[in-house]
Coordinates of C-alpha atoms and ligand atoms in Angstrom, one line a residue:
M113 CA -26.8 -14.2 4.8
T114 CA -27.7 -10.9 2.4
L115 CA -25.2 -9.0 0.4
A116 CA -25.9 -6.1 3.1
E117 CA -24.5 -8.6 5.7
E118 CA -21.7 -9.2 3.7
I119 CA -21.1 -6.3 2.7
S120 CA -21.1 -4.9 6.4
K121 CA -18.9 -7.6 7.8
R122 CA -16.2 -6.2 6.0
R123 CA -12.5 -4.4 5.9
T124 CA -10.2 -3.9 3.1
F125 CA -7.6 -1.8 4.5
A126 CA -3.4 -2.1 3.3
I127 CA -0.9 -1.6 6.0
I128 CA 1.8 2.0 5.1
S129 CA 4.8 2.0 7.1
H130 CA 8.8 3.4 6.8
P131 CA 10.6 -0.1 6.5
D132 CA 11.1 -1.3 9.3
A133 CA 8.5 0.3 11.2
G134 CA 7.1 -3.7 12.1
K135 CA 4.8 -4.2 8.6
T136 CA 6.1 -8.0 8.2
T137 CA 4.8 -8.3 12.2
L138 CA 2.0 -6.5 13.3
T139 CA -0.1 -7.8 9.9
E140 CA 1.9 -11.9 11.6
K141 CA 0.2 -10.6 14.5
L142 CA -3.2 -10.0 12.4
L143 CA -2.9 -13.3 11.5
L144 CA -2.6 -14.3 14.6
Y145 CA -5.2 -13.6 16.5
G146 CA -7.0 -13.7 12.8
G147 CA -6.5 -17.6 13.4
A148 CA -4.6 -18.1 9.6
I149 CA -1.3 -18.5 11.9
H150 CA -0.7 -20.4 13.8
L151 CA 1.8 -19.8 15.5
A152 CA 3.2 -16.5 14.3
G153 CA 6.3 -16.0 13.0
S154 CA 9.4 -15.3 16.3
I155 CA 12.3 -13.5 15.8
K156 CA 14.5 -16.2 13.6
S157 CA 12.8 -17.9 12.1
R158 CA 10.6 -15.4 11.1
K159 CA 11.8 -14.5 7.9
T160 CA 11.7 -18.3 6.7
Q161 CA 8.2 -17.9 7.5
R162 CA 7.8 -14.3 5.4
H163 CA 8.0 -15.4 2.7
A164 CA 5.7 -18.6 3.4
V165 CA 2.9 -16.3 3.8
S166 CA 3.4 -13.5 1.1
D167 CA 6.5 -13.8 -0.9
W168 CA 6.1 -15.3 -4.5
M169 CA 9.2 -14.3 -6.3
E170 CA 12.9 -15.4 -6.8
I171 CA 14.0 -12.2 -5.9
E172 CA 12.3 -12.4 -2.6
K173 CA 13.5 -14.8 -1.4
Q174 CA 17.3 -13.2 -2.1
R175 CA 16.4 -10.8 -0.6
G176 CA 14.4 -10.7 2.3
I177 CA 12.4 -8.5 1.0
S178 CA 8.8 -8.5 -0.4
V179 CA 8.3 -7.0 -3.2
T180 CA 4.5 -7.9 -4.5
S181 CA 1.9 -6.5 -2.7
S182 CA -0.3 -9.4 -1.5
V183 CA -4.2 -9.9 -0.5
L184 CA -3.9 -12.1 2.5
Q185 CA -8.1 -13.0 4.2
F186 CA -9.0 -14.2 7.4
D187 CA -12.4 -13.6 10.1
Y188 CA -12.4 -12.3 13.6
G189 CA -15.1 -11.5 14.8
G190 CA -17.7 -12.4 12.5
C191 CA -16.0 -9.7 11.1
R192 CA -14.3 -11.2 7.0
I193 CA -10.5 -8.7 7.2
N194 CA -8.6 -8.2 3.4
I195 CA -5.3 -6.9 4.6
L196 CA -3.9 -6.1 0.8
D197 CA -0.1 -5.8 1.9
T198 CA 2.5 -3.1 0.1
P199 CA 6.0 -3.9 0.3
G200 CA 8.2 -2.9 2.7
H201 CA 10.5 -2.2 1.4
Q202 CA 13.4 0.8 0.3
D203 CA 12.3 1.8 -3.0
F204 CA 8.4 0.8 -3.4
S205 CA 6.6 0.8 -7.2
E206 CA 3.8 1.6 -9.0
D207 CA 2.5 -1.2 -8.0
T208 CA 2.3 -0.4 -4.5
Y209 CA 0.1 3.1 -5.1
R210 CA -1.4 1.4 -7.0
T211 CA -3.3 -1.2 -3.6
L212 CA -3.9 1.7 -2.0
M213 CA -6.8 2.9 -4.7
A214 CA -8.6 -0.8 -3.8
V215 CA -8.7 -0.6 0.1
D216 CA -11.5 1.7 2.6
S217 CA -9.3 2.3 5.5
A218 CA -5.5 2.1 6.1
V219 CA -3.0 1.1 8.8
M220 CA -0.4 3.6 9.6
V221 CA 2.9 1.7 11.2
L222 CA 5.8 4.1 13.1
D223 CA 8.1 2.8 14.9
A224 CA 8.5 5.1 18.3
A225 CA 11.4 5.8 18.3
K226 CA 12.1 7.3 15.1
G227 CA 8.5 9.1 13.5
V228 CA 7.3 9.8 11.0
E229 CA 9.8 9.1 7.9
A230 CA 10.0 10.0 4.4
Q231 CA 8.6 6.8 2.7
T232 CA 5.1 6.7 5.3
K233 CA 5.1 10.1 3.8
K234 CA 4.4 9.4 0.0
L235 CA 2.1 6.5 0.9
F236 CA 0.5 8.7 3.6
K237 CA 0.0 11.6 0.9
V238 CA -2.3 8.9 -1.4
C239 CA -4.7 8.1 1.8
R240 CA -5.0 11.5 1.8
E241 CA -6.6 12.6 -0.9
R242 CA -8.4 9.5 -1.4
R243 CA -9.8 10.9 2.0
I244 CA -10.0 7.1 3.0
P245 CA -10.0 6.5 7.3
I246 CA -5.8 5.8 8.8
F247 CA -5.6 4.6 11.2
T248 CA -2.5 5.2 13.3
F249 CA -0.2 2.0 15.3
I250 CA 2.3 3.1 16.5
N251 CA 4.9 0.3 17.5
K252 CA 8.0 -0.5 19.3
L253 CA 6.4 0.5 23.0
D254 CA 8.6 -2.0 24.1
R255 CA 11.1 -0.6 23.9
Y256 CA 12.8 2.7 24.3
G257 CA 10.9 5.2 21.8
K258 CA 10.2 9.4 21.0
V259 CA 8.5 11.0 24.1
P260 CA 4.5 10.2 23.1
L261 CA 2.8 13.5 23.6
D262 CA 6.1 14.9 21.1
L263 CA 4.6 11.9 18.8
L264 CA 1.3 13.1 18.3
D265 CA 2.5 16.4 17.4
E266 CA 5.3 15.3 14.9
V267 CA 2.1 13.1 13.6
E268 CA -0.5 16.0 13.2
K269 CA 3.0 18.7 12.4
V270 CA 5.0 16.7 9.2
L271 CA 0.8 15.0 8.0
G272 CA -1.4 17.5 8.8
I273 CA -3.7 15.5 10.2
R274 CA -5.2 14.4 14.0
A275 CA -4.6 12.4 16.2
Y276 CA -6.8 11.6 18.8
P277 CA -4.8 9.0 20.9
M278 CA -6.7 6.3 21.7
N279 CA -4.4 4.6 24.2
F280 CA -2.0 6.9 26.1
P281 CA 2.2 5.6 27.5
I282 CA 3.5 5.3 30.9
G283 CA 6.6 5.6 31.4
I284 CA 8.8 8.5 32.3
D285 CA 11.9 9.5 29.9
G286 CA 11.0 6.7 26.3
K287 CA 11.4 3.6 29.1
Y288 CA 7.3 2.1 28.8
L289 CA 5.7 0.4 31.1
G290 CA 1.9 -0.1 29.5
V291 CA -0.1 1.8 28.6
F292 CA -3.6 4.1 29.7
D293 CA -6.4 3.3 27.5
R294 CA -8.4 5.6 26.8
Q295 CA -12.1 3.7 26.0
K296 CA -11.9 1.3 28.6
N297 CA -10.3 3.5 31.3
R298 CA -7.7 1.1 32.5
V299 CA -4.7 0.7 33.1
E300 CA -2.7 -1.8 31.4
L301 CA 1.0 -3.3 32.5
F302 CA 2.8 -5.1 30.1
A303 CA 3.6 -8.7 31.4
E304 CA 6.8 -11.0 31.6
D305 CA 7.2 -12.6 27.7
T306 CA 8.3 -15.4 27.9
T307 CA 7.0 -17.2 24.2
H308 CA 9.5 -14.1 22.5
G309 CA 5.9 -12.3 21.4
Q310 CA 4.8 -16.4 19.3
S311 CA 1.0 -17.1 20.3
E312 CA -1.3 -14.3 22.5
R313 CA 0.0 -12.9 25.4
I314 CA -2.4 -11.6 28.4
S315 CA -1.6 -8.5 29.7
E316 CA -2.1 -7.1 33.0
I317 CA -5.3 -5.5 33.7
F318 CA -6.0 -1.9 36.7
A319 CA -8.5 -0.5 37.3
P320 CA -7.3 4.0 37.1
D321 CA -6.3 3.9 40.8
D322 CA -5.6 0.7 41.4
E323 CA -3.1 0.8 44.0
V324 CA -0.4 -2.1 43.7
M325 CA -0.9 -1.0 39.6
I326 CA 1.0 2.4 41.5
K327 CA 3.2 0.5 43.8
K328 CA 4.0 -1.3 40.5
I329 CA 4.8 1.5 38.6
G330 CA 6.3 3.9 40.9
R331 CA 4.5 6.7 42.2
E332 CA 6.3 9.3 40.2
T333 CA 5.7 7.9 36.1
Y334 CA 2.2 7.2 38.1
D335 CA 1.3 11.1 38.9
A336 CA 3.7 11.7 35.2
L337 CA 1.3 10.0 33.9
Q338 CA -2.1 12.1 35.2
D339 CA -0.9 14.6 34.4
D340 CA 0.1 13.4 30.4
L341 CA -4.0 12.3 30.0
M342 CA -5.0 16.1 31.7
L343 CA -3.0 17.6 29.1
L344 CA -4.6 14.7 27.0
D345 CA -8.4 16.1 28.2
E346 CA -8.1 19.7 28.6
A347 CA -6.2 20.7 25.5
G348 CA -5.6 17.0 22.9
E349 CA -8.3 16.8 21.0
T350 CA -11.8 15.3 21.0
F351 CA -13.5 11.9 19.0
D352 CA -15.4 12.5 16.1
K353 CA -16.0 8.8 14.3
A354 CA -17.4 11.8 11.0
K355 CA -13.5 13.8 11.4
V356 CA -12.6 9.5 11.4
D357 CA -14.8 8.8 9.0
A358 CA -13.6 12.0 6.5
G359 CA -9.9 11.4 6.7
D360 CA -9.1 15.0 9.3
L361 CA -8.6 12.1 12.4
T362 CA -6.8 9.3 12.8
P363 CA -7.0 7.0 15.5
T364 CA -3.9 6.1 17.8
F365 CA -3.1 3.5 19.2
F366 CA 0.5 3.2 20.5
G367 CA 2.3 -0.5 21.6
S368 CA 4.4 -3.7 19.9
A369 CA 4.1 -6.1 17.5
M370 CA 6.4 -7.4 18.9
T371 CA 5.3 -8.5 22.2
N372 CA 1.8 -8.7 20.8
F373 CA 0.9 -5.8 23.8
G374 CA -1.4 -4.1 22.0
V375 CA -2.6 -5.9 19.0
Q376 CA -5.7 -8.1 20.3
N377 CA -7.0 -4.2 21.0
F378 CA -6.5 -1.8 18.5
L379 CA -7.2 -5.0 16.3
E380 CA -10.7 -5.0 18.1
E381 CA -11.1 -1.3 18.3
Y382 CA -9.4 -1.1 14.3
L383 CA -12.7 -3.5 13.5
R384 CA -15.0 -1.7 15.6
L385 CA -14.6 1.8 13.8
A386 CA -13.3 1.3 10.4
P387 CA -16.2 1.6 8.1
P388 CA -16.9 -1.2 5.2
P389 CA -16.8 -1.3 1.8
A390 CA -17.3 2.2 0.5
P391 CA -19.0 3.7 -3.2
R392 CA -17.4 4.4 -5.1
L393 CA -17.4 6.9 -8.6
S394 CA -18.7 6.5 -12.0
D395 CA -19.5 7.9 -15.4
D396 CA -23.2 6.4 -14.2
G397 CA -22.8 8.2 -11.3
V398 CA -22.3 6.6 -7.5
I399 CA -21.8 2.5 -7.5
E400 CA -23.2 1.7 -4.4
P401 CA -21.7 -1.8 -3.0
D402 CA -25.1 -3.4 -2.0
D403 CA -26.8 -2.4 -5.7
E404 CA -28.1 -6.0 -6.8
K405 CA -25.5 -5.5 -10.6
F406 CA -21.8 -6.9 -9.5
S407 CA -19.0 -4.7 -10.4
A408 CA -15.1 -4.9 -9.7
F409 CA -11.6 -3.1 -11.4
V410 CA -8.2 -4.4 -11.4
F411 CA -5.9 -3.0 -9.3
K412 CA -2.7 -5.3 -10.5
I413 CA -1.5 -7.5 -13.4
Q414 CA 0.9 -10.1 -12.3
A415 CA 2.5 -12.8 -14.0
N416 CA 4.3 -15.4 -13.3
M417 CA 3.8 -15.6 -10.0
N418 CA 4.6 -19.5 -10.1
P419 CA 7.8 -20.9 -11.9
A420 CA 5.5 -24.4 -12.7
H421 CA 3.3 -22.0 -14.9
R422 CA 3.2 -19.3 -16.8
D423 CA 0.1 -17.8 -15.2
R424 CA -0.8 -14.1 -15.3
L425 CA -3.1 -12.5 -12.7
A426 CA -5.6 -9.8 -13.0
F427 CA -6.9 -8.9 -9.0
I428 CA -9.7 -7.3 -8.7
R429 CA -11.5 -5.5 -6.4
I430 CA -15.7 -6.5 -6.5
C431 CA -17.0 -2.9 -5.4
S432 CA -20.5 -4.3 -5.7
G433 CA -22.9 -7.4 -6.2
K434 CA -22.1 -10.4 -5.5
F435 CA -19.3 -12.8 -8.1
E436 CA -19.6 -16.2 -9.1
R437 CA -17.3 -19.0 -10.6
N438 CA -18.5 -18.4 -13.6
M439 CA -20.4 -15.8 -14.5
Q440 CA -20.5 -14.1 -17.5
V441 CA -19.1 -10.1 -16.7
W442 CA -19.0 -6.5 -19.2
H443 CA -15.1 -5.4 -20.0
A444 CA -15.5 -2.0 -20.3
P445 CA -12.2 -1.7 -22.3
S446 CA -13.1 -3.9 -24.9
N447 CA -16.8 -3.5 -24.8
K448 CA -16.8 -7.4 -25.0
I449 CA -18.7 -10.2 -22.6
I450 CA -15.9 -12.5 -21.3
K451 CA -16.0 -15.9 -18.7
L452 CA -14.6 -15.5 -15.4
A453 CA -13.1 -19.2 -15.1
Q454 CA -11.2 -20.2 -12.2
P455 CA -11.1 -17.6 -9.9
Q456 CA -9.3 -17.6 -6.7
Q457 CA -8.7 -15.9 -3.4
F458 CA -5.6 -15.9 -1.4
L459 CA -6.0 -17.1 2.2
A460 CA -2.0 -17.2 4.4
Q461 CA -0.4 -19.5 3.4
E462 CA -2.3 -20.8 0.3
R463 CA -4.3 -20.1 -3.4
Q464 CA -7.3 -20.8 -2.9
I465 CA -10.3 -21.0 -5.7
I466 CA -12.8 -19.7 -5.0
D467 CA -16.8 -19.4 -5.8
E468 CA -18.6 -16.2 -4.5
A469 CA -17.0 -14.1 -3.4
F470 CA -18.3 -9.3 -2.5
P471 CA -17.1 -6.3 -2.3
G472 CA -14.3 -5.7 -0.8
D473 CA -12.6 -9.3 -1.2
I474 CA -9.6 -9.2 -3.7
V475 CA -10.0 -11.5 -5.9
G476 CA -7.1 -13.1 -8.1
L477 CA -8.7 -14.5 -12.0
F478 CA -6.3 -15.8 -14.1
D479 CA -5.8 -13.8 -16.9
P480 CA -5.1 -14.5 -20.7
G481 CA -4.3 -10.9 -21.6
I482 CA -7.3 -9.4 -21.4
F483 CA -6.2 -6.7 -18.2
G484 CA -5.0 -3.1 -18.0
I485 CA -4.3 -2.1 -14.8
G486 CA -7.8 -0.1 -13.6
D487 CA -9.6 -1.9 -16.0
T488 CA -13.5 -1.9 -15.3
I489 CA -15.7 -5.3 -15.3
T490 CA -19.5 -4.8 -14.8
D491 CA -22.8 -6.7 -15.1
A492 CA -23.7 -6.5 -18.4
A493 CA -27.2 -5.8 -18.1
H494 CA -25.6 -2.3 -15.9
K495 CA -22.7 -1.0 -17.7
F496 CA -19.8 1.7 -16.3
R497 CA -16.8 2.5 -16.1
F498 CA -14.7 3.6 -12.4
E499 CA -13.0 7.0 -12.4
E500 CA -9.9 6.1 -14.0
F501 CA -7.0 5.1 -12.1
P502 CA -4.2 7.9 -11.3
T503 CA -0.6 7.5 -12.1
F504 CA 2.1 8.0 -10.0
P505 CA 5.4 10.5 -11.7
P506 CA 8.1 8.5 -12.1
E507 CA 11.7 9.2 -10.4
K508 CA 14.0 6.7 -11.2
F509 CA 15.2 6.0 -15.2
A510 CA 17.9 4.1 -16.5
R511 CA 18.3 3.4 -20.1
V512 CA 18.0 -0.4 -20.9
Q513 CA 19.1 -2.2 -24.1
A514 CA 19.2 -6.3 -24.7
K515 CA 22.8 -7.1 -24.7
D516 CA 22.5 -10.0 -27.2
T517 CA 20.5 -7.4 -30.5
M518 CA 19.6 -11.5 -31.6
K519 CA 17.2 -11.4 -28.5
R520 CA 15.2 -8.5 -30.1
K521 CA 11.9 -9.7 -29.7
Q522 CA 11.4 -11.5 -26.8
F523 CA 13.2 -7.7 -24.9
A524 CA 10.5 -6.3 -26.6
K525 CA 7.8 -9.1 -25.6
G526 CA 8.6 -8.7 -22.6
I527 CA 8.9 -5.6 -21.8
D528 CA 5.5 -4.7 -23.5
Q529 CA 4.5 -7.6 -20.0
L530 CA 5.9 -5.4 -18.0
T531 CA 4.9 -1.9 -18.9
Q532 CA 1.8 -3.8 -19.0
E533 CA 1.8 -4.4 -15.9
G534 CA 2.7 -1.9 -14.2
A535 CA 6.1 -2.7 -12.8
I536 CA 7.6 0.4 -15.2
Q537 CA 6.5 3.4 -17.3
L538 CA 8.7 2.6 -20.7
F539 CA 10.2 6.5 -22.2
Y540 CA 11.2 6.1 -26.3
P541 CA 14.4 7.8 -26.3
V542 CA 13.9 10.6 -30.3
G543 CA 15.6 9.8 -33.3
M544 CA 18.1 6.9 -31.3
G545 CA 15.7 3.7 -33.1
N546 CA 14.1 1.2 -30.9
E547 CA 17.0 -0.4 -29.9
S548 CA 16.7 0.8 -26.8
F549 CA 14.4 1.5 -24.1
V550 CA 14.3 4.2 -21.3
V551 CA 12.6 3.1 -18.5
G552 CA 11.3 5.0 -15.5
T553 CA 9.8 4.0 -12.0
V554 CA 8.9 5.6 -9.2
G555 CA 11.8 2.6 -7.1
T556 CA 15.4 2.0 -8.0
L557 CA 14.4 -1.6 -7.0
Q558 CA 12.5 -2.1 -10.3
F559 CA 14.6 -2.9 -12.5
E560 CA 16.8 -5.2 -10.8
V561 CA 12.8 -6.5 -10.3
L562 CA 13.1 -5.9 -14.0
Q563 CA 16.7 -7.6 -15.0
Y564 CA 16.0 -10.7 -12.7
R565 CA 12.4 -11.6 -14.9
L566 CA 13.5 -10.5 -17.6
K567 CA 16.1 -12.7 -17.6
A568 CA 14.3 -15.7 -15.6
E569 CA 10.8 -15.3 -18.2
Y570 CA 11.8 -14.6 -21.4
G571 CA 15.4 -15.6 -21.1
V572 CA 17.0 -11.9 -21.7
D573 CA 19.8 -10.1 -20.0
V574 CA 19.8 -6.3 -19.8
L575 CA 22.4 -3.8 -20.2
L576 CA 20.8 -1.3 -17.7
T577 CA 22.7 2.4 -17.4
M578 CA 20.9 4.0 -14.0
L579 CA 20.4 8.2 -15.6
P580 CA 21.4 10.5 -13.5
F581 CA 17.0 12.2 -13.5
E582 CA 15.0 12.3 -10.9
V583 CA 12.8 14.5 -12.1
A584 CA 10.1 14.0 -15.2
R585 CA 7.7 16.2 -16.3
W586 CA 5.1 16.4 -19.5
L587 CA 5.5 19.0 -22.1
K588 CA 2.8 21.0 -23.9
F589 CA 2.8 24.9 -25.5
S590 CA 0.3 26.3 -24.4
D591 CA -0.4 28.3 -28.5
G592 CA -1.2 23.6 -29.5
E593 CA 2.3 24.2 -31.4
K594 CA 4.2 20.5 -31.3
V595 CA 7.0 19.9 -28.2
T596 CA 9.8 19.1 -29.8
P597 CA 13.5 19.2 -29.3
A598 CA 14.3 21.8 -31.4
S599 CA 11.2 24.1 -30.5
L600 CA 11.9 24.1 -26.4
R601 CA 14.4 25.9 -25.4
G602 CA 16.7 24.1 -23.2
A603 CA 16.2 21.0 -24.1
N604 CA 19.3 19.8 -24.1
R605 CA 19.3 20.5 -20.6
G606 CA 17.8 17.2 -19.5
M607 CA 16.9 14.2 -21.6
F608 CA 14.1 14.5 -24.1
L609 CA 11.7 11.4 -24.3
L610 CA 8.0 10.8 -26.0
D611 CA 6.0 8.7 -24.3
R612 CA 4.2 5.5 -25.1
Q613 CA 1.3 7.4 -26.8
E614 CA 4.2 9.3 -28.6
N615 CA 4.1 12.5 -26.0
P616 CA 7.3 14.9 -24.8
V617 CA 8.4 14.5 -21.4
L618 CA 11.5 14.9 -21.0
L619 CA 14.0 14.3 -17.8
V620 CA 15.8 16.7 -16.0
E621 CA 18.3 16.2 -13.0
N622 CA 16.5 19.1 -10.4
E623 CA 14.3 21.2 -9.5
W624 CA 17.0 23.9 -11.0
A625 CA 16.7 22.4 -14.2
L626 CA 12.8 22.3 -14.4
G627 CA 12.9 26.6 -13.1
W628 CA 15.8 27.3 -15.7
I629 CA 13.1 25.8 -18.8
T630 CA 10.0 27.7 -17.5
D631 CA 11.8 30.5 -17.1
N632 CA 12.7 30.5 -20.5
N633 CA 10.0 29.2 -22.1
P634 CA 7.3 30.8 -21.2
K635 CA 4.0 28.8 -23.7
L636 CA 5.3 26.1 -21.4
T637 CA 3.1 24.1 -20.1
M638 CA 4.7 20.6 -17.7
S639 CA 3.0 17.8 -15.9
A640 CA 4.6 15.6 -13.5
T641 CA 2.2 12.2 -15.2
P642 CA 0.5 12.0 -18.5
F643 CA -1.6 15.7 -19.1
G644 CA -5.4 14.1 -18.1
G645 CA -3.9 12.0 -15.2
E646 CA -2.7 13.3 -11.9
L647 CA -3.3 12.3 -9.3
Ligands
G4P741 P1 9.4 -4.3 7.7 O1 7.9 -4.9 8.6 O2 7.5 -3.1 8.9 O3 10.1 -3.9 7.6 O4 9.6 -4.2 10.0 P2 9.2 -6.1 10.3 O5 7.5 -6.2 10.5 O6 10.4 -6.8 9.8 O7 10.5 -5.4 11.3 C1 11.6 -4.6 11.9 C2 12.9 -4.9 12.9 O8 11.4 -4.8 13.8 C3 12.1 -6.7 12.9 O9 13.6 -6.5 13.5 C4 11.6 -7.1 13.7 O10 11.3 -7.8 15.1 C5 10.9 -5.5 14.7 N1 10.2 -4.9 15.4 C6 8.9 -5.9 14.8 N2 7.9 -4.7 16.0 C7 9.3 -4.8 17.3 C8 7.9 -4.6 18.3 O11 7.1 -4.2 19.0 N3 9.0 -4.6 19.3 C9 10.3 -4.0 19.1 N4 11.8 -4.8 20.3 N5 10.7 -4.7 17.5 C10 10.1 -4.9 16.9 P3 14.8 -7.4 12.4 O12 16.0 -7.6 13.6 O13 15.3 -6.4 11.3 O14 14.3 -8.0 11.9 P4 14.4 -10.2 11.9 O15 15.6 -10.4 12.2 O16 14.0 -11.0 13.0 O17 14.3 -9.8 10.5

């Protein structure tokens, strides 16, 4: 197969959702169709299966949540699919955001009864910034849900993206019986599920005016469907592939992941419409995926995934050319030539050593400590750097110190490792010595991960004191004067810190406090991320 053919069959995406919308269930069902797992988890066994598929860390097992993003690969209908899993719990990390830097499209899962929820909004925003195509799966159609037209309206109003329903629910007052497929012009009704969603299911298919179907759903429901469809045709969006590609129109599918209803159809339509690996911007212009010269970037680093050996993996997303085991590449930040040995790929349950990979693929590299998030690696004959990774504003803060001061060295080492991985952001309180740090994250769960990993991997018990601040601002005076606790009016209304590059940062409790600082420091400029790295 040529490089161009390999590229055209690849689809690399992430599923974004608010916790409990059904991301895990949908992922499992997609894997089921891809034959990657033979029996998708039933409701009862799902929790344990979930770990087998994508969880690594002990803390995940204990809490039944997925803390770290994982990568799953499978084949379907001639396509090679890479799903980059993002944590689905309430509190998430920068890792979640960064994963979205490595995908070419996103699938947004909504709960039909709940609509657009908080976390979906945050993740959606990152996808929108990147202008990648977003596909919507409105889940849990097997039970009571909001009125479909209201859901579409909510997507448009809350997220500011147009929605084009690819299918439309049949039913009155939120009790759904199936969907009308607008592409295939046919009715699909729920068939009785006797397998509890464990195996692929066939739903009942009817022509749009089939009398048997009309009898089945009832005349009133049928008429209501006709009204809705007419309304959609007359007043709804028209399907425009260019708008989908630009991330301005989201093809929207209604279905039920748990009962497999509409999942296969969704998968097939998604593969038809979703883009293959896209070109990327670099300091040497646009890099096309079919450029013969290899290039990739690191989007995630994870240490100690396997407790049996203390390994550290750097996950790279391949952007152009062909990856080959043991190949020599140029590592941009260190300006060194390095050999990529023991590359790993993730196929549902197990990791495998791989020999080759192509644009769109994700490869895990053993990392002796050279890689950092956002690093570019390229063929030595074509050196360039991809655009910088954005940093994301931390929203939760805690003071962290080692319980046992004798363990200060291991403590500092562990903190350093987690900072490099991008799991936490590190700050130094001004004038407090180096006994304690302030750590910032985008979600509180990261603190538990921090405590757990410092104990498990570095043998350090830490003392964690949550701080009441929710807003961090990097500070600069427009005339170049140094911002210090003394030169900043109202510095004591928050907490004055330095980041790792010794840039001044102020933590405050709310926007109101921020307003006060702004009003009282006319020459002050503030930024939610380090200057130069805004999202
Ligand atoms: P998440 O990864 O987005 O957090 O969601 P997950 O798939 O874990 O699903 C959350 C809950 O919603 C689960 O129930 C799951 O079985 C249920 N669910 C997912 N898809 C559907 C669907 O199409 N219809 C219905 N009715 N329910 C669905 P749970 O009881 O919280 O989970 P568990 O106890 O089975 O683990």
